[in-house]
Amino acid sequence: MLASQKPAQKMHIRELKDWYTEYKKPLIISGPCSVETEAQFRTSVESILDKVDFVRGGIWKPRTRPGNFEGLGETALKWVNSFKKEQPFKFAMEVATPQHIELAHKYKVDLIWIGARTTVNPFNVAELAEALQGSPLPVLVKNPIHADLSLWKGALERFSKAGIEKLGAIHRGFYSYQTGKYRNPPMWQIPLDLKSEFPELPLICDPSHIAGNRDLVPEIAQRALDLNYDGLMIEAHCEPAKAWSDAAQQIPSTELGALLQNLLLRDASFTKENIINQLEIIREQIDQADRELLEAINHRMNLVEKIGEFKKENNVAIFQISRWKEIFNSRQEWAEQLNLDKDFVVEILRLLHQQSVKTQTEVFHKKEQNLNSTND
Ligand code: PEP
Ligand code: MN
């Protein structure tokens, strides 16, 4: 994935410590994936009220396929508010349409977030930003479903332009067609790139949607804290196995306290742990750079195959000394411009050239074989 070429837009973002006087790192948002019944919501939330900054609860559920539970809308918001009157807490929910924002204002919701399926659509995001003009609501933007940092940044920029200063990002992992350890592989480099560009932007990890499985939630949460994330959003339900959505990944709400207690909060000042975190960040960047390097080599090899076919068809020899000299000279000049050691670059070029000749020879050979088989 290539980061956007467009220079970063200046965003006026308030750090989390400016959001509330009582803020203490990490910010904790927890509660059920969905508000299902009044009793389920109350039971799920009762045991976590003293452990969270915000209670979460899905009011409208974006479902990939129709026929699943899609949330109860305003009815559920009424239950939330009647419980709030008895035991005050701050409530956070996802919004996907301007009508949802209207209801968020009407029911005095304390924080809203934009879901991963909404961040992908600039039309949708623009509509929501418009509806939020002048609103004091804090807004968290989940990463888009697929690994596109520009879309994530674009959504944040749209809300920033609408005047939202209590703005943050939620990292919930990225869709993968292959099944693996995670439901949504974290690809840590992407949120870390976002954070490097906007250091004041609060970054919250959603280990539940990354994991897709409650057993993995603690280790992902710890990894996020090790990487200096500002907060966590964890799905917790009174009876997770019976949940109407995301049953496999919600933790029992009675276990949230122990999970949080077992997490090590790394010191953000210059300590040994902090050095380890920085090391992790740089290593992720090196991983990404290597990936891009290999993708570039792959691209070069595809071109080599193409030129091999062309040479064969036009009866041109694979190796031409003049071209090889030209490559050598120009690349050495480029190396100098880029402050790279010339010998090192020459070594890489020899290897690339060797592989290129090998591939073109294979192309020539393959064609001959095909020709032979048609002659038979
Ligand atoms: C959710 O938080 O319940 C949710 C639907 O998340 P996401 O947008 O990350 O899929
Ligand atoms: Mn969910």
Short mmCIF file of C-alpha atoms and ligand atoms in Angstrom, two decimals:
data_model
loop_
_atom_site.label_atom_id
_atom_site.label_comp_id
_atom_site.label_asym_id
_atom_site.label_seq_id
_atom_site.Cartn_x
_atom_site.Cartn_y
_atom_site.Cartn_z
CA MET A 1 0.00 0.00 0.00
CA LEU A 2 1.36 3.38 -0.91
CA ALA A 3 0.68 6.35 1.33
CA SER A 4 -1.06 9.32 -0.25
CA GLN A 5 1.24 11.66 -2.16
CA LYS A 6 -0.85 14.62 -1.07
CA PRO A 7 0.79 16.61 1.74
CA ALA A 8 -0.90 16.17 5.11
CA GLN A 9 -3.53 18.71 5.86
CA LYS A 10 -3.13 20.58 9.13
CA MET A 11 -5.76 19.36 11.57
CA HIS A 12 -6.58 21.03 14.87
CA ILE A 13 -6.91 18.10 17.18
CA ARG A 14 -7.24 18.22 20.93
CA GLU A 15 -5.24 15.64 22.84
CA LEU A 16 -7.26 13.25 24.99
CA LYS A 17 -6.17 14.97 28.19
CA ASP A 18 -8.02 18.06 26.90
CA TRP A 19 -11.23 16.10 26.38
CA TYR A 20 -11.97 15.59 30.07
CA THR A 21 -10.25 16.61 33.25
CA GLU A 22 -10.59 13.05 34.62
CA TYR A 23 -8.84 11.38 31.65
CA LYS A 24 -6.17 8.87 32.56
CA LYS A 25 -4.36 6.73 30.00
CA PRO A 26 -5.51 4.35 28.58
CA LEU A 27 -9.01 5.51 27.66
CA ILE A 28 -11.34 2.53 28.04
CA ILE A 29 -14.50 2.09 25.97
CA SER A 30 -16.33 -1.15 26.61
CA GLY A 31 -19.77 -2.70 26.45
CA PRO A 32 -21.71 -5.05 24.21
CA CYS A 33 -21.39 -5.17 20.45
CA SER A 34 -25.15 -4.51 20.24
CA VAL A 35 -27.86 -3.35 22.58
CA GLU A 36 -30.20 -6.36 22.32
CA THR A 37 -32.68 -6.06 25.17
CA GLU A 38 -32.98 -3.64 28.06
CA ALA A 39 -32.00 -6.38 30.52
CA GLN A 40 -29.02 -7.56 28.44
CA PHE A 41 -27.71 -4.00 28.23
CA ARG A 42 -28.11 -3.34 31.95
CA THR A 43 -26.54 -6.65 33.01
CA SER A 44 -23.65 -6.29 30.54
CA VAL A 45 -22.87 -2.78 31.68
CA GLU A 46 -23.49 -2.91 35.45
CA SER A 47 -20.29 -4.80 36.18
CA ILE A 48 -18.05 -2.53 34.10
CA LEU A 49 -19.31 0.95 34.99
CA ASP A 50 -16.46 1.65 37.42
CA LYS A 51 -13.83 0.43 34.94
CA VAL A 52 -14.64 2.38 31.79
CA ASP A 53 -14.55 5.93 30.50
CA PHE A 54 -17.32 5.20 28.00
CA VAL A 55 -19.88 2.44 27.68
CA ARG A 56 -20.30 1.26 24.12
CA GLY A 57 -23.43 -0.28 22.60
CA GLY A 58 -24.42 -0.84 18.98
CA ILE A 59 -27.74 0.85 18.20
CA TRP A 60 -27.66 0.25 14.44
CA LYS A 61 -25.59 -2.69 13.23
CA PRO A 62 -24.05 -2.65 9.78
CA ARG A 63 -24.32 -6.28 8.65
CA THR A 64 -22.51 -7.65 5.65
CA ARG A 65 -25.46 -9.89 4.66
CA PRO A 66 -29.17 -9.23 5.18
CA GLY A 67 -31.19 -11.28 7.61
CA ASN A 68 -29.01 -10.69 10.68
CA PHE A 69 -29.84 -8.57 13.71
CA GLU A 70 -29.54 -4.95 12.61
CA GLY A 71 -30.03 -3.10 15.88
CA LEU A 72 -33.09 -1.57 17.53
CA GLY A 73 -32.48 2.11 16.86
CA GLU A 74 -34.30 4.71 18.94
CA THR A 75 -35.91 2.08 21.20
CA ALA A 76 -32.45 1.01 22.37
CA LEU A 77 -31.38 4.62 22.87
CA LYS A 78 -34.34 5.09 25.21
CA TRP A 79 -33.18 2.11 27.32
CA VAL A 80 -29.66 3.53 27.44
CA ASN A 81 -30.93 6.88 28.65
CA SER A 82 -33.21 5.48 31.30
CA PHE A 83 -30.27 3.47 32.72
CA LYS A 84 -28.06 6.57 32.53
CA LYS A 85 -30.56 8.43 34.71
CA GLU A 86 -30.19 5.79 37.42
CA GLN A 87 -26.43 5.29 37.19
CA PRO A 88 -24.66 8.06 35.25
CA PHE A 89 -22.18 6.99 32.59
CA LYS A 90 -20.93 8.26 29.25
CA PHE A 91 -22.33 6.45 26.22
CA ALA A 92 -20.64 5.85 22.84
CA MET A 93 -22.21 4.46 19.67
CA GLU A 94 -21.62 4.11 15.95
CA VAL A 95 -23.37 6.44 13.52
CA ALA A 96 -23.72 5.87 9.80
CA THR A 97 -26.33 8.39 8.61
CA PRO A 98 -27.25 12.03 9.35
CA GLN A 99 -30.44 10.70 11.05
CA HIS A 100 -28.25 8.74 13.49
CA ILE A 101 -26.40 11.97 14.29
CA GLU A 102 -29.69 13.77 14.87
CA LEU A 103 -30.65 11.07 17.38
CA ALA A 104 -27.18 11.21 18.97
CA HIS A 105 -27.80 14.90 19.66
CA LYS A 106 -31.42 14.32 20.76
CA TYR A 107 -30.43 11.60 23.27
CA LYS A 108 -27.27 13.42 24.40
CA VAL A 109 -24.92 10.62 23.41
CA ASP A 110 -21.42 11.44 24.69
CA LEU A 111 -19.23 10.13 21.86
CA ILE A 112 -19.82 8.73 18.40
CA TRP A 113 -17.68 6.68 16.08
CA ILE A 114 -17.70 6.09 12.36
CA GLY A 115 -17.70 2.39 11.45
CA ALA A 116 -15.21 0.69 9.16
CA ARG A 117 -17.83 0.20 6.45
CA THR A 118 -18.64 3.92 6.45
CA THR A 119 -15.07 5.27 6.44
CA VAL A 120 -14.58 3.66 3.02
CA ASN A 121 -17.19 5.88 1.39
CA PRO A 122 -16.24 9.55 0.92
CA PHE A 123 -19.84 10.49 -0.01
CA ASN A 124 -21.10 9.01 3.23
CA VAL A 125 -18.34 10.63 5.26
CA ALA A 126 -18.97 14.04 3.65
CA GLU A 127 -22.69 13.76 4.55
CA LEU A 128 -21.85 12.92 8.17
CA ALA A 129 -19.29 15.72 8.41
CA GLU A 130 -21.92 18.13 7.12
CA ALA A 131 -24.39 16.92 9.76
CA LEU A 132 -21.74 17.41 12.46
CA GLN A 133 -20.88 21.04 11.61
CA GLY A 134 -20.63 22.91 14.91
CA SER A 135 -21.34 19.82 17.03
CA PRO A 136 -19.45 19.43 20.31
CA LEU A 137 -19.55 15.62 19.98
CA PRO A 138 -16.22 13.77 20.10
CA VAL A 139 -15.80 11.67 16.95
CA LEU A 140 -13.66 8.56 16.54
CA VAL A 141 -13.06 7.26 13.02
CA LYS A 142 -12.48 3.56 12.52
CA ASN A 143 -10.02 2.53 9.86
CA PRO A 144 -11.65 1.64 6.53
CA ILE A 145 -12.25 -2.08 6.00
CA HIS A 146 -9.39 -2.40 3.55
CA ALA A 147 -5.80 -1.30 3.99
CA ASP A 148 -6.01 2.23 2.63
CA LEU A 149 -4.42 4.90 4.81
CA SER A 150 -5.50 7.71 2.47
CA LEU A 151 -9.20 6.92 2.96
CA TRP A 152 -8.72 6.90 6.73
CA LYS A 153 -6.88 10.23 6.65
CA GLY A 154 -9.43 11.66 4.22
CA ALA A 155 -12.29 10.87 6.60
CA LEU A 156 -10.44 12.43 9.53
CA GLU A 157 -9.71 15.52 7.45
CA ARG A 158 -13.38 15.87 6.52
CA PHE A 159 -14.45 15.83 10.19
CA SER A 160 -11.64 18.19 11.10
CA LYS A 161 -12.79 20.61 8.40
CA ALA A 162 -16.30 20.42 9.88
CA GLY A 163 -14.83 21.84 13.10
CA ILE A 164 -14.54 18.62 15.13
CA GLU A 165 -11.53 19.01 17.43
CA LYS A 166 -12.23 16.07 19.74
CA LEU A 167 -11.21 13.74 16.96
CA GLY A 168 -9.55 10.35 17.21
CA ALA A 169 -8.88 7.16 15.27
CA ILE A 170 -9.84 3.56 16.05
CA HIS A 171 -7.70 0.77 14.69
CA ARG A 172 -9.92 -2.33 14.14
CA GLY A 173 -7.75 -4.26 11.69
CA PHE A 174 -8.15 -4.84 7.96
CA TYR A 175 -10.16 -7.27 5.91
CA SER A 176 -8.33 -10.24 4.49
CA TYR A 177 -9.76 -12.71 2.00
CA GLN A 178 -7.71 -15.48 3.52
CA THR A 179 -8.61 -16.92 6.89
CA GLY A 180 -5.80 -16.72 9.40
CA LYS A 181 -5.13 -16.07 13.06
CA TYR A 182 -7.10 -12.82 13.07
CA ARG A 183 -10.56 -11.91 11.82
CA ASN A 184 -9.09 -8.59 10.62
CA PRO A 185 -5.28 -8.68 10.53
CA PRO A 186 -3.90 -5.69 12.42
CA MET A 187 -1.21 -4.49 9.93
CA TRP A 188 0.21 -2.33 12.71
CA GLN A 189 2.30 -0.27 10.31
CA ILE A 190 -0.76 1.55 8.93
CA PRO A 191 -2.02 3.06 12.21
CA LEU A 192 1.58 3.78 13.21
CA ASP A 193 2.09 5.73 9.98
CA LEU A 194 -1.08 7.66 10.79
CA LYS A 195 0.17 8.40 14.29
CA SER A 196 3.59 9.50 13.01
CA GLU A 197 1.89 11.99 10.73
CA PHE A 198 -0.54 13.27 13.37
CA PRO A 199 1.15 12.66 16.76
CA GLU A 200 -1.59 14.47 18.69
CA LEU A 201 -4.38 12.30 17.18
CA PRO A 202 -5.68 9.90 19.86
CA LEU A 203 -5.26 6.34 18.66
CA ILE A 204 -7.57 3.69 20.11
CA CYS A 205 -7.19 -0.03 19.46
CA ASP A 206 -10.24 -2.26 19.02
CA PRO A 207 -8.74 -5.69 19.79
CA SER A 208 -12.17 -7.34 19.58
CA HIS A 209 -12.69 -6.74 15.86
CA ILE A 210 -9.03 -7.46 15.09
CA ALA A 211 -9.23 -10.77 16.97
CA GLY A 212 -12.67 -12.12 16.11
CA ASN A 213 -12.03 -14.46 19.02
CA ARG A 214 -12.13 -13.47 22.69
CA ASP A 215 -9.02 -15.49 23.60
CA LEU A 216 -6.83 -13.22 21.50
CA VAL A 217 -8.20 -9.97 22.91
CA PRO A 218 -5.74 -9.60 25.85
CA GLU A 219 -2.58 -10.10 23.77
CA ILE A 220 -3.70 -7.63 21.11
CA ALA A 221 -4.66 -5.10 23.78
CA GLN A 222 -1.21 -5.48 25.35
CA ARG A 223 0.49 -5.08 22.00
CA ALA A 224 -1.43 -1.84 21.46
CA LEU A 225 -0.32 -0.49 24.83
CA ASP A 226 3.25 -1.54 24.08
CA LEU A 227 2.99 0.55 20.93
CA ASN A 228 1.81 3.49 23.02
CA TYR A 229 -1.82 3.57 21.92
CA ASP A 230 -4.02 6.01 23.85
CA GLY A 231 -6.94 3.72 24.53
CA LEU A 232 -8.86 0.51 23.96
CA MET A 233 -12.36 -0.36 22.79
CA ILE A 234 -13.31 -3.84 23.97
CA GLU A 235 -16.59 -5.64 23.36
CA ALA A 236 -18.03 -7.11 26.57
CA HIS A 237 -21.36 -8.89 27.02
CA CYS A 238 -23.13 -10.49 29.98
CA GLU A 239 -23.49 -13.79 28.06
CA PRO A 240 -21.18 -13.56 25.02
CA ALA A 241 -21.98 -17.01 23.63
CA LYS A 242 -25.62 -15.96 23.27
CA ALA A 243 -24.88 -12.53 21.77
CA TRP A 244 -26.91 -11.51 18.72
CA SER A 245 -23.80 -10.18 16.97
CA ASP A 246 -20.06 -10.93 17.23
CA ALA A 247 -20.61 -13.74 19.77
CA ALA A 248 -17.13 -15.23 19.34
CA GLN A 249 -15.17 -12.10 20.11
CA GLN A 250 -17.00 -10.49 23.05
CA ILE A 251 -15.51 -11.12 26.46
CA PRO A 252 -17.75 -11.79 29.47
CA SER A 253 -18.30 -8.35 30.99
CA THR A 254 -17.47 -9.72 34.44
CA GLU A 255 -13.95 -10.43 33.15
CA LEU A 256 -13.17 -6.93 31.90
CA GLY A 257 -11.71 -5.85 35.25
CA ALA A 258 -9.20 -8.72 35.37
CA LEU A 259 -8.24 -8.22 31.73
CA LEU A 260 -7.51 -4.53 32.33
CA GLN A 261 -5.65 -5.24 35.55
CA ASN A 262 -3.33 -7.68 33.80
CA LEU A 263 -2.35 -5.17 31.14
CA LEU A 264 0.98 -3.46 31.59
CA LEU A 265 0.85 0.21 30.86
CA ARG A 266 4.21 1.16 29.45
CA ASP A 267 5.79 4.36 30.61
CA ALA A 268 5.66 6.93 27.83
CA SER A 269 8.78 8.68 29.11
CA PHE A 270 12.26 7.65 28.06
CA THR A 271 12.55 4.23 29.67
CA LYS A 272 13.81 0.89 28.50
CA GLU A 273 10.28 -0.13 27.51
CA ASN A 274 9.94 3.03 25.50
CA ILE A 275 13.11 2.21 23.61
CA ILE A 276 11.59 -1.20 22.88
CA ASN A 277 8.44 0.47 21.57
CA GLN A 278 10.41 2.78 19.30
CA LEU A 279 12.35 -0.24 18.09
CA GLU A 280 9.06 -1.98 17.31
CA ILE A 281 7.84 1.02 15.33
CA ILE A 282 11.05 1.18 13.30
CA ARG A 283 10.97 -2.57 12.72
CA GLU A 284 7.42 -2.33 11.41
CA GLN A 285 8.63 0.42 9.07
CA ILE A 286 11.54 -1.76 7.94
CA ASP A 287 9.12 -4.64 7.29
CA GLN A 288 7.01 -2.35 5.17
CA ALA A 289 10.05 -1.01 3.28
CA ASP A 290 11.20 -4.58 2.54
CA ARG A 291 7.75 -5.44 1.30
CA GLU A 292 7.81 -2.45 -1.06
CA LEU A 293 11.31 -3.42 -2.20
CA LEU A 294 10.14 -6.93 -3.07
CA GLU A 295 7.08 -5.57 -4.82
CA ALA A 296 9.37 -3.33 -6.91
CA ILE A 297 11.58 -6.34 -7.78
CA ASN A 298 8.49 -8.31 -8.71
CA HIS A 299 7.39 -5.46 -10.98
CA ARG A 300 10.90 -5.38 -12.57
CA MET A 301 10.83 -9.15 -13.15
CA ASN A 302 7.46 -8.90 -14.89
CA LEU A 303 8.95 -6.30 -17.24
CA VAL A 304 11.95 -8.56 -17.81
CA GLU A 305 9.63 -11.38 -18.86
CA LYS A 306 7.83 -9.03 -21.21
CA ILE A 307 11.07 -7.85 -22.84
CA GLY A 308 12.22 -11.48 -23.10
CA GLU A 309 9.11 -12.32 -25.09
CA PHE A 310 9.56 -9.27 -27.27
CA LYS A 311 13.22 -10.12 -27.99
CA LYS A 312 12.32 -13.69 -28.87
CA GLU A 313 9.56 -12.63 -31.23
CA ASN A 314 11.84 -10.12 -32.95
CA ASN A 315 14.88 -12.35 -32.95
CA VAL A 316 16.97 -10.01 -30.76
CA ALA A 317 19.79 -11.41 -28.58
CA ILE A 318 19.18 -11.47 -24.82
CA PHE A 319 22.40 -9.78 -23.87
CA GLN A 320 23.55 -6.49 -25.37
CA ILE A 321 26.72 -5.08 -23.95
CA SER A 322 25.83 -1.45 -24.79
CA ARG A 323 22.58 -1.64 -22.83
CA TRP A 324 24.28 -3.30 -19.89
CA LYS A 325 26.93 -0.53 -19.78
CA GLU A 326 24.24 2.11 -19.95
CA ILE A 327 22.36 0.50 -17.04
CA PHE A 328 25.53 0.30 -14.99
CA ASN A 329 26.52 3.92 -15.55
CA SER A 330 23.11 5.48 -15.03
CA ARG A 331 22.41 3.44 -11.87
CA GLN A 332 25.75 4.40 -10.40
CA GLU A 333 24.89 8.03 -10.97
CA TRP A 334 21.52 7.51 -9.29
CA ALA A 335 23.25 5.81 -6.37
CA GLU A 336 25.44 8.84 -5.94
CA GLN A 337 22.45 11.19 -6.03
CA LEU A 338 20.72 9.06 -3.39
CA ASN A 339 23.81 8.90 -1.18
CA LEU A 340 24.08 5.13 -1.56
CA ASP A 341 27.34 3.24 -1.54
CA LYS A 342 28.28 2.59 -5.20
CA ASP A 343 29.81 -0.86 -4.62
CA PHE A 344 26.70 -1.92 -2.77
CA VAL A 345 24.49 -0.78 -5.65
CA VAL A 346 26.73 -2.46 -8.26
CA GLU A 347 26.44 -5.70 -6.29
CA ILE A 348 22.63 -5.49 -6.31
CA LEU A 349 22.64 -4.67 -10.04
CA ARG A 350 24.80 -7.68 -10.85
CA LEU A 351 22.33 -9.91 -9.02
CA LEU A 352 19.36 -8.30 -10.74
CA HIS A 353 21.02 -8.62 -14.11
CA GLN A 354 21.93 -12.24 -13.48
CA GLN A 355 18.32 -13.02 -12.60
CA SER A 356 17.09 -11.05 -15.58
CA VAL A 357 19.25 -13.03 -18.03
CA LYS A 358 18.12 -16.28 -16.39
CA THR A 359 14.44 -15.33 -16.70
CA GLN A 360 14.79 -14.23 -20.33
CA THR A 361 16.60 -17.45 -21.17
CA GLU A 362 13.71 -19.37 -19.63
CA VAL A 363 11.28 -17.34 -21.73
CA PHE A 364 13.23 -18.19 -24.90
CA HIS A 365 13.39 -21.83 -23.89
CA LYS A 366 9.71 -22.04 -22.99
CA LYS A 367 8.70 -20.69 -26.38
CA GLU A 368 10.88 -23.22 -28.17
CA GLN A 369 9.33 -26.04 -26.17
CA ASN A 370 5.83 -24.80 -27.05
CA LEU A 371 6.87 -24.62 -30.68
CA ASN A 372 8.23 -28.16 -30.54
CA SER A 373 5.06 -29.52 -29.02
CA THR A 374 2.91 -27.93 -31.77
CA ASN A 375 5.22 -29.46 -34.37
CA ASP A 376 4.78 -32.95 -32.98
C1 PEP B 1 -18.67 -2.55 15.96
O1 PEP B 1 -17.89 -1.81 16.58
O2 PEP B 1 -19.51 -3.26 16.49
C2 PEP B 1 -18.52 -2.65 14.49
C3 PEP B 1 -19.51 -2.97 13.69
O3 PEP B 1 -17.27 -2.44 14.11
P1 PEP B 1 -16.55 -2.27 12.70
O4 PEP B 1 -17.10 -1.02 12.10
O5 PEP B 1 -15.13 -2.13 13.12
O6 PEP B 1 -16.79 -3.52 11.90
MN MN B 2 -19.07 -5.85 16.95
#
